[in-house]
Short mmCIF file of C-alpha atoms in Angstrom, two decimals:
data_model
loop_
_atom_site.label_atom_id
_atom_site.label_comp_id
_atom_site.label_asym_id
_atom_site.label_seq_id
_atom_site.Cartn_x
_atom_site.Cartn_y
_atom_site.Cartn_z
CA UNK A 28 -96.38 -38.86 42.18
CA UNK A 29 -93.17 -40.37 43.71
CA UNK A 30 -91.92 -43.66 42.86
CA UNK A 31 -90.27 -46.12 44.80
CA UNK A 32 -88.89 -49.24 44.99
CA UNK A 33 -89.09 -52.29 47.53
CA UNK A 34 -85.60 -52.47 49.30
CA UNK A 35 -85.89 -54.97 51.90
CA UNK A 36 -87.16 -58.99 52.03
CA UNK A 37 -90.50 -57.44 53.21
CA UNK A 38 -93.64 -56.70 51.05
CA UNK A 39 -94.63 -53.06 51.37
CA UNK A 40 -98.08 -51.35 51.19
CA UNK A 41 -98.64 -54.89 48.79
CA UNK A 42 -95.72 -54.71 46.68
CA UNK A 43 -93.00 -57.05 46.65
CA UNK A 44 -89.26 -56.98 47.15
CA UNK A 45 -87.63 -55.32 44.22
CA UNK A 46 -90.86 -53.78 42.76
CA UNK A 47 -91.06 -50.25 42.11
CA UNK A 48 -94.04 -48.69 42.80
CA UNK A 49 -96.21 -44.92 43.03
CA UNK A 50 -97.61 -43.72 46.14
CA UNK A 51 -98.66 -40.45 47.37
CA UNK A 52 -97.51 -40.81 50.98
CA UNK A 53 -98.37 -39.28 53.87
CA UNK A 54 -94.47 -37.53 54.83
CA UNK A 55 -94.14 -39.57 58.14
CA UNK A 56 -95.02 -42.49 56.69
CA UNK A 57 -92.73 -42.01 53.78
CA UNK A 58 -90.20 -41.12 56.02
CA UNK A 59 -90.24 -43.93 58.38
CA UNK A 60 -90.15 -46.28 55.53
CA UNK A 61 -87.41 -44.59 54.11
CA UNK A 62 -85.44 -44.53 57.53
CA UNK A 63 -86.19 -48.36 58.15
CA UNK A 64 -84.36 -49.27 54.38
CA UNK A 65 -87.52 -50.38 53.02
CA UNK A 66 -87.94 -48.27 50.32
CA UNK A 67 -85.97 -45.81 48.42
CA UNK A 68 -86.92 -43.76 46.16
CA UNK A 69 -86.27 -44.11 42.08
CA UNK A 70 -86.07 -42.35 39.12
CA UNK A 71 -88.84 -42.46 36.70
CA UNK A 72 -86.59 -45.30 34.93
CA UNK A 73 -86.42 -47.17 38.29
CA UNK A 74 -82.92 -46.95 39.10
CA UNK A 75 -81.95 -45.16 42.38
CA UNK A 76 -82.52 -41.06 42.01
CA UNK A 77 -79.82 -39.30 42.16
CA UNK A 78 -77.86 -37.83 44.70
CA UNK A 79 -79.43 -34.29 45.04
CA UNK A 80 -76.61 -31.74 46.11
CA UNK A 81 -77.66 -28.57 48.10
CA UNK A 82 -78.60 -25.94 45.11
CA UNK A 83 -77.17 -22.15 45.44
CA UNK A 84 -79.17 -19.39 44.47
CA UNK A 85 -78.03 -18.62 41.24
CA UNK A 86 -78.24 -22.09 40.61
CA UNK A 87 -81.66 -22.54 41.32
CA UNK A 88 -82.65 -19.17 39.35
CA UNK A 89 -80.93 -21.36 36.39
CA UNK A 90 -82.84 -24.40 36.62
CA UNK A 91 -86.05 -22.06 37.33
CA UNK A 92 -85.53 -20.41 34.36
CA UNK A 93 -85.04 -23.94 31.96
CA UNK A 94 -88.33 -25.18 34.41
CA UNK A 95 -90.21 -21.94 33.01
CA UNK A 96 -90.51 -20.12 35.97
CA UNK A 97 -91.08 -16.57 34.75
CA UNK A 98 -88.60 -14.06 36.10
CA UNK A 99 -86.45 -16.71 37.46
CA UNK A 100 -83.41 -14.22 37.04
CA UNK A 101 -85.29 -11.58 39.37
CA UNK A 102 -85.61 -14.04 42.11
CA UNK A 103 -84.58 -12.76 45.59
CA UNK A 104 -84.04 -16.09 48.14
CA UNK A 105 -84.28 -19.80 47.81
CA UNK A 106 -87.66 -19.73 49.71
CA UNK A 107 -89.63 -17.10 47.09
CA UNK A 108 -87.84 -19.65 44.21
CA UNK A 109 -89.70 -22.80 46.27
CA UNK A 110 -93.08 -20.70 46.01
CA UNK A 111 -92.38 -19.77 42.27
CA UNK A 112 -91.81 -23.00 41.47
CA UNK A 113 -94.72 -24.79 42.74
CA UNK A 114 -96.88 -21.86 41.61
CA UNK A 115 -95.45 -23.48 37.87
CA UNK A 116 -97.40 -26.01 36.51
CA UNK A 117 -94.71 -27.98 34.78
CA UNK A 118 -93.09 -30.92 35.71
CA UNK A 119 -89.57 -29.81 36.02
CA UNK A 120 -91.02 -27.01 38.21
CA UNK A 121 -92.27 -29.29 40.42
CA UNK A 122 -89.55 -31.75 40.80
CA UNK A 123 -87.42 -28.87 41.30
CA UNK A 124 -89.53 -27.38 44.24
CA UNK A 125 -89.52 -30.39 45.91
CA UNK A 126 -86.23 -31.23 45.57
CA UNK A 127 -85.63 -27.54 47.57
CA UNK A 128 -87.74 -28.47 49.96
CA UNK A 129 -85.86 -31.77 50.77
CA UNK A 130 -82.89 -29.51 50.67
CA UNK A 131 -84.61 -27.99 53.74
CA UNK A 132 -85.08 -30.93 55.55
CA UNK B 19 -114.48 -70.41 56.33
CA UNK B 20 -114.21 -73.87 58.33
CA UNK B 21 -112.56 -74.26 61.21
CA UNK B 22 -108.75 -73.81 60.34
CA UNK B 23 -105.23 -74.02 61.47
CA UNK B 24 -103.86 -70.21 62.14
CA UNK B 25 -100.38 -70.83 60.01
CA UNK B 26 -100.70 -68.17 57.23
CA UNK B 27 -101.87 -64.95 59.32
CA UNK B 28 -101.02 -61.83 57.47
CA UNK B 29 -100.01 -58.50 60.03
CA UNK B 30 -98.85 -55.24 57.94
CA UNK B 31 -97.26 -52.55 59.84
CA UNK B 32 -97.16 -49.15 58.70
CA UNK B 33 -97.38 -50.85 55.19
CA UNK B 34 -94.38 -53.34 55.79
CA UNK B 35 -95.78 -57.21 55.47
CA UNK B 36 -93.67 -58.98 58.55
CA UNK B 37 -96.00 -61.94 57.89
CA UNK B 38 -92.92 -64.15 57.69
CA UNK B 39 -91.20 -63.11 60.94
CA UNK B 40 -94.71 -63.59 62.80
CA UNK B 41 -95.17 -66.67 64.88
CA UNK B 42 -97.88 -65.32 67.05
CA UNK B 43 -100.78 -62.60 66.60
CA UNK B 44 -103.47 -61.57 68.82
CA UNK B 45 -106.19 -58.96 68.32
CA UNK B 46 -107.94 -57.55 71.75
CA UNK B 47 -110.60 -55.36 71.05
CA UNK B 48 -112.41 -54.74 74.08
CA UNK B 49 -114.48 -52.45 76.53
CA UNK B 50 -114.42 -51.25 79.92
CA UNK B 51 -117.11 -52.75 82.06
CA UNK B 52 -118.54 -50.55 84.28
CA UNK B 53 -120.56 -51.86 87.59
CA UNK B 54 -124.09 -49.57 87.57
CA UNK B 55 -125.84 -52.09 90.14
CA UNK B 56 -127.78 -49.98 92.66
CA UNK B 57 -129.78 -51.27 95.94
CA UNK B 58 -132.73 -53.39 95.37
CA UNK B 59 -130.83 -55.53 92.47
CA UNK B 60 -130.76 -58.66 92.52
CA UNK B 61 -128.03 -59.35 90.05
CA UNK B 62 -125.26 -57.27 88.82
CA UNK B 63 -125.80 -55.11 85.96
CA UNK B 64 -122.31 -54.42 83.65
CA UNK B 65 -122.65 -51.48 81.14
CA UNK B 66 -119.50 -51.18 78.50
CA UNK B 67 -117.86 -48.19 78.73
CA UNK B 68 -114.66 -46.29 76.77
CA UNK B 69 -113.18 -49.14 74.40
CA UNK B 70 -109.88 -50.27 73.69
CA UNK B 71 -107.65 -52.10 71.24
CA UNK B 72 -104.50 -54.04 71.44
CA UNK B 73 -102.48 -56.12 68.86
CA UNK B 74 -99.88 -58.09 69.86
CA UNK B 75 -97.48 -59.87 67.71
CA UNK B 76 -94.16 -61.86 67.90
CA UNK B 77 -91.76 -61.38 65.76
CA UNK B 78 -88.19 -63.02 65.09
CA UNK B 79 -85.65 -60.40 65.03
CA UNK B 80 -83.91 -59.12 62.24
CA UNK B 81 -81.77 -56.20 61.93
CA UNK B 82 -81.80 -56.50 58.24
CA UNK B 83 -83.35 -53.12 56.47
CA UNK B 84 -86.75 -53.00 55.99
CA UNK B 85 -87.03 -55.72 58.27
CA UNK B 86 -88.24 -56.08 62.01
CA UNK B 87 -86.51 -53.81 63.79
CA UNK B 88 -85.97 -51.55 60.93
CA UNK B 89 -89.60 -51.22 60.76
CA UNK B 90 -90.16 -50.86 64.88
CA UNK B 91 -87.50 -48.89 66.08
CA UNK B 92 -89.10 -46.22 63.81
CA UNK B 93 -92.32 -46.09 65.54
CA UNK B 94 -91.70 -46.73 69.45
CA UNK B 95 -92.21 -43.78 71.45
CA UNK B 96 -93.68 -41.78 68.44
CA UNK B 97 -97.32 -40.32 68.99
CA UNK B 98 -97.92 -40.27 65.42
CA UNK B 99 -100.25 -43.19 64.65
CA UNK B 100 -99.48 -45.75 62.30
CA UNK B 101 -101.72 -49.03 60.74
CA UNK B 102 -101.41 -52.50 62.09
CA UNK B 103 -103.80 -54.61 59.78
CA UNK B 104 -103.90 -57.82 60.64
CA UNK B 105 -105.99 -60.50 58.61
CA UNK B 106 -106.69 -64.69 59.47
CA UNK B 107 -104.49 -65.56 55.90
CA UNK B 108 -102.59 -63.66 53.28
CA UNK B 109 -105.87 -64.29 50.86
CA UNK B 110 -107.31 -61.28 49.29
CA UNK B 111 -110.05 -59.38 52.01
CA UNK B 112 -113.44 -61.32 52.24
CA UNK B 113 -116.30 -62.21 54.04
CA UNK B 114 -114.47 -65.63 55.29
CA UNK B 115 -111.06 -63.76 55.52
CA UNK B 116 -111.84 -60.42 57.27
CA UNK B 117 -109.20 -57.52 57.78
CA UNK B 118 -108.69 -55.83 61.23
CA UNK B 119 -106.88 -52.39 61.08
CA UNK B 120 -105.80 -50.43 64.02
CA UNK B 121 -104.30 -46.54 64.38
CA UNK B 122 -101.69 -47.26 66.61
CA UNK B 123 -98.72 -46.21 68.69
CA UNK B 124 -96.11 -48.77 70.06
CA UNK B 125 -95.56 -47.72 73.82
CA UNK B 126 -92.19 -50.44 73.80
CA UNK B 127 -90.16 -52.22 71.68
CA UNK B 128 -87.28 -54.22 73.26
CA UNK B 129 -85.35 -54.74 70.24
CA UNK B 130 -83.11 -57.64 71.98
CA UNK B 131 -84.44 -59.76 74.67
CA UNK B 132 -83.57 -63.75 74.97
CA UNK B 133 -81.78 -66.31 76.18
CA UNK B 134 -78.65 -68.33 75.65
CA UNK B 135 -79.12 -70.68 72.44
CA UNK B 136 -82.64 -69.46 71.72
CA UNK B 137 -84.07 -67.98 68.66
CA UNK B 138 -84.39 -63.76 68.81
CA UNK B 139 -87.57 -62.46 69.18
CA UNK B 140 -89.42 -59.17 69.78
CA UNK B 141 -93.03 -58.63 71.61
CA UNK B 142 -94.78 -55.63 70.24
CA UNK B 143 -98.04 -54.76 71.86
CA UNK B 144 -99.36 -52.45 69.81
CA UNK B 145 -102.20 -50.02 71.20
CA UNK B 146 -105.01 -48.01 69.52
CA UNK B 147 -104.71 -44.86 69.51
CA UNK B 148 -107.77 -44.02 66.73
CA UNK B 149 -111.26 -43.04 67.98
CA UNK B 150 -112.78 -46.10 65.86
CA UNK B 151 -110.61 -48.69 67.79
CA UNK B 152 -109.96 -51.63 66.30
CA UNK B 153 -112.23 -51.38 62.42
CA UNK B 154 -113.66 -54.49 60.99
CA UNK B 155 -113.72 -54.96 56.96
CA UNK B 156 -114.90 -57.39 54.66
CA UNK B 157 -114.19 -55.73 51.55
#
């Protein structure tokens, strides 16, 4: 589940300023919170998440190979590599799948 | 609950607490009344019909993130609903401190409106745009 953490002087969704916090949100709502500053999003150690450059190809066969994706090497386009990975039941799988499709966005 | 003084209303939208740039709230849950007198009556007869929500607040402006108009900007002119809960204080949900929620959409939002010397502050009317209206909870 994502974390965040409190941005503005407002309490959100009943945390206050500064907290960090996990929330399945729905994407607009994320989204609008995001846009309005009062959230960000966080690393699991709280501190802001990296920046998340746009992967190539071969660099996302790379990760999908250290995430356990089987076959990583034989994958064809950054859209089968999203499937594969979310079709992988690891962690770094996931976080990788999503972070593709943010990369989307 | 006795009677009290309304100074520590709590309004959430889309899960950001502007409780402390509030200085007015109004909930208007209502229903169309429909005339269905017919010859021979002697008095009207009113039956409700469709019904309708509206929360109003007044806010003081700030630009700040997460604040005001961070927060409003984001939703006016949007059709995808959003939650306005408003509750009497900022106490925990009870039978003496009930919470009203609303799906909404926010038709306007002037973001600056005022006049020479006085403090900023924004009018949002919010309107219901769920099929439950405005939903009543004491737990």
């Amino acid at each position: 589940m994502p974390k965040y953490k409190v941005c503005g002087t407002a309490a959100v969704l009943e945390h206050a300023p500064g907290k960090t916090f996990t929330a399945d949100l729905d994407s607009v709502q994320e989204q609008r919170l995001l846009d309005g500053g009062a959230i960000k999003r966080v690393g699991g150690d709280g501190r802001p998440a990296p920046e998340k450059p746009e992967l190539s190809l071969s660099e996302v066969r790379k990760l999908a190979a250290e995430a356990g994706v089987p076959d990583a090497e034989k994958l064809g386009s950054l859209k089968a590599a999203a499937t594969a990975l979310r079709d992988t039941p690891t962690e770094e799988a996931q976080a990788l799948a999503r972070q593709l499709s943010d990369d989307k966005e | 609950m006795a009677k009290f003084i309304l100074d520590d209303a709590d309004i959430v939208v889309n899960g950001v607490n502007l409780s402390d740039h509030c200085s007015s709230v109004t909930i208007d849950d209502n229903s169309d009344e429909q005339d269905v007198t017919a010859m021979g009556a002697d008095n009207k007869q009113v039956l409700l019909g469709v019904g309708d929500g509206t929360m109003t607040a007044e806010f003081f402006q700030d630009f700040a993130a997460g604040s005001v108009d961070a927060t409003l900007n984001g939703l006016q002119g949007s059709n995808t609903p959003f939650n306005v809960v408003v509750k009497p204080t900022s106490a925990a949900v009870s039978a003496t401190n009930p919470k009203y929620t609303m799906s909404s959409v926010l038709p306007n939002y002037q973001p600056l409106a005022g006049a020479f010397g006085a403090p900023s502050k924004v009018t949002a009317a919010f309107r219901n745009t769920g099929a439950t209206g405005i939903v009543r909870a004491t737990a």
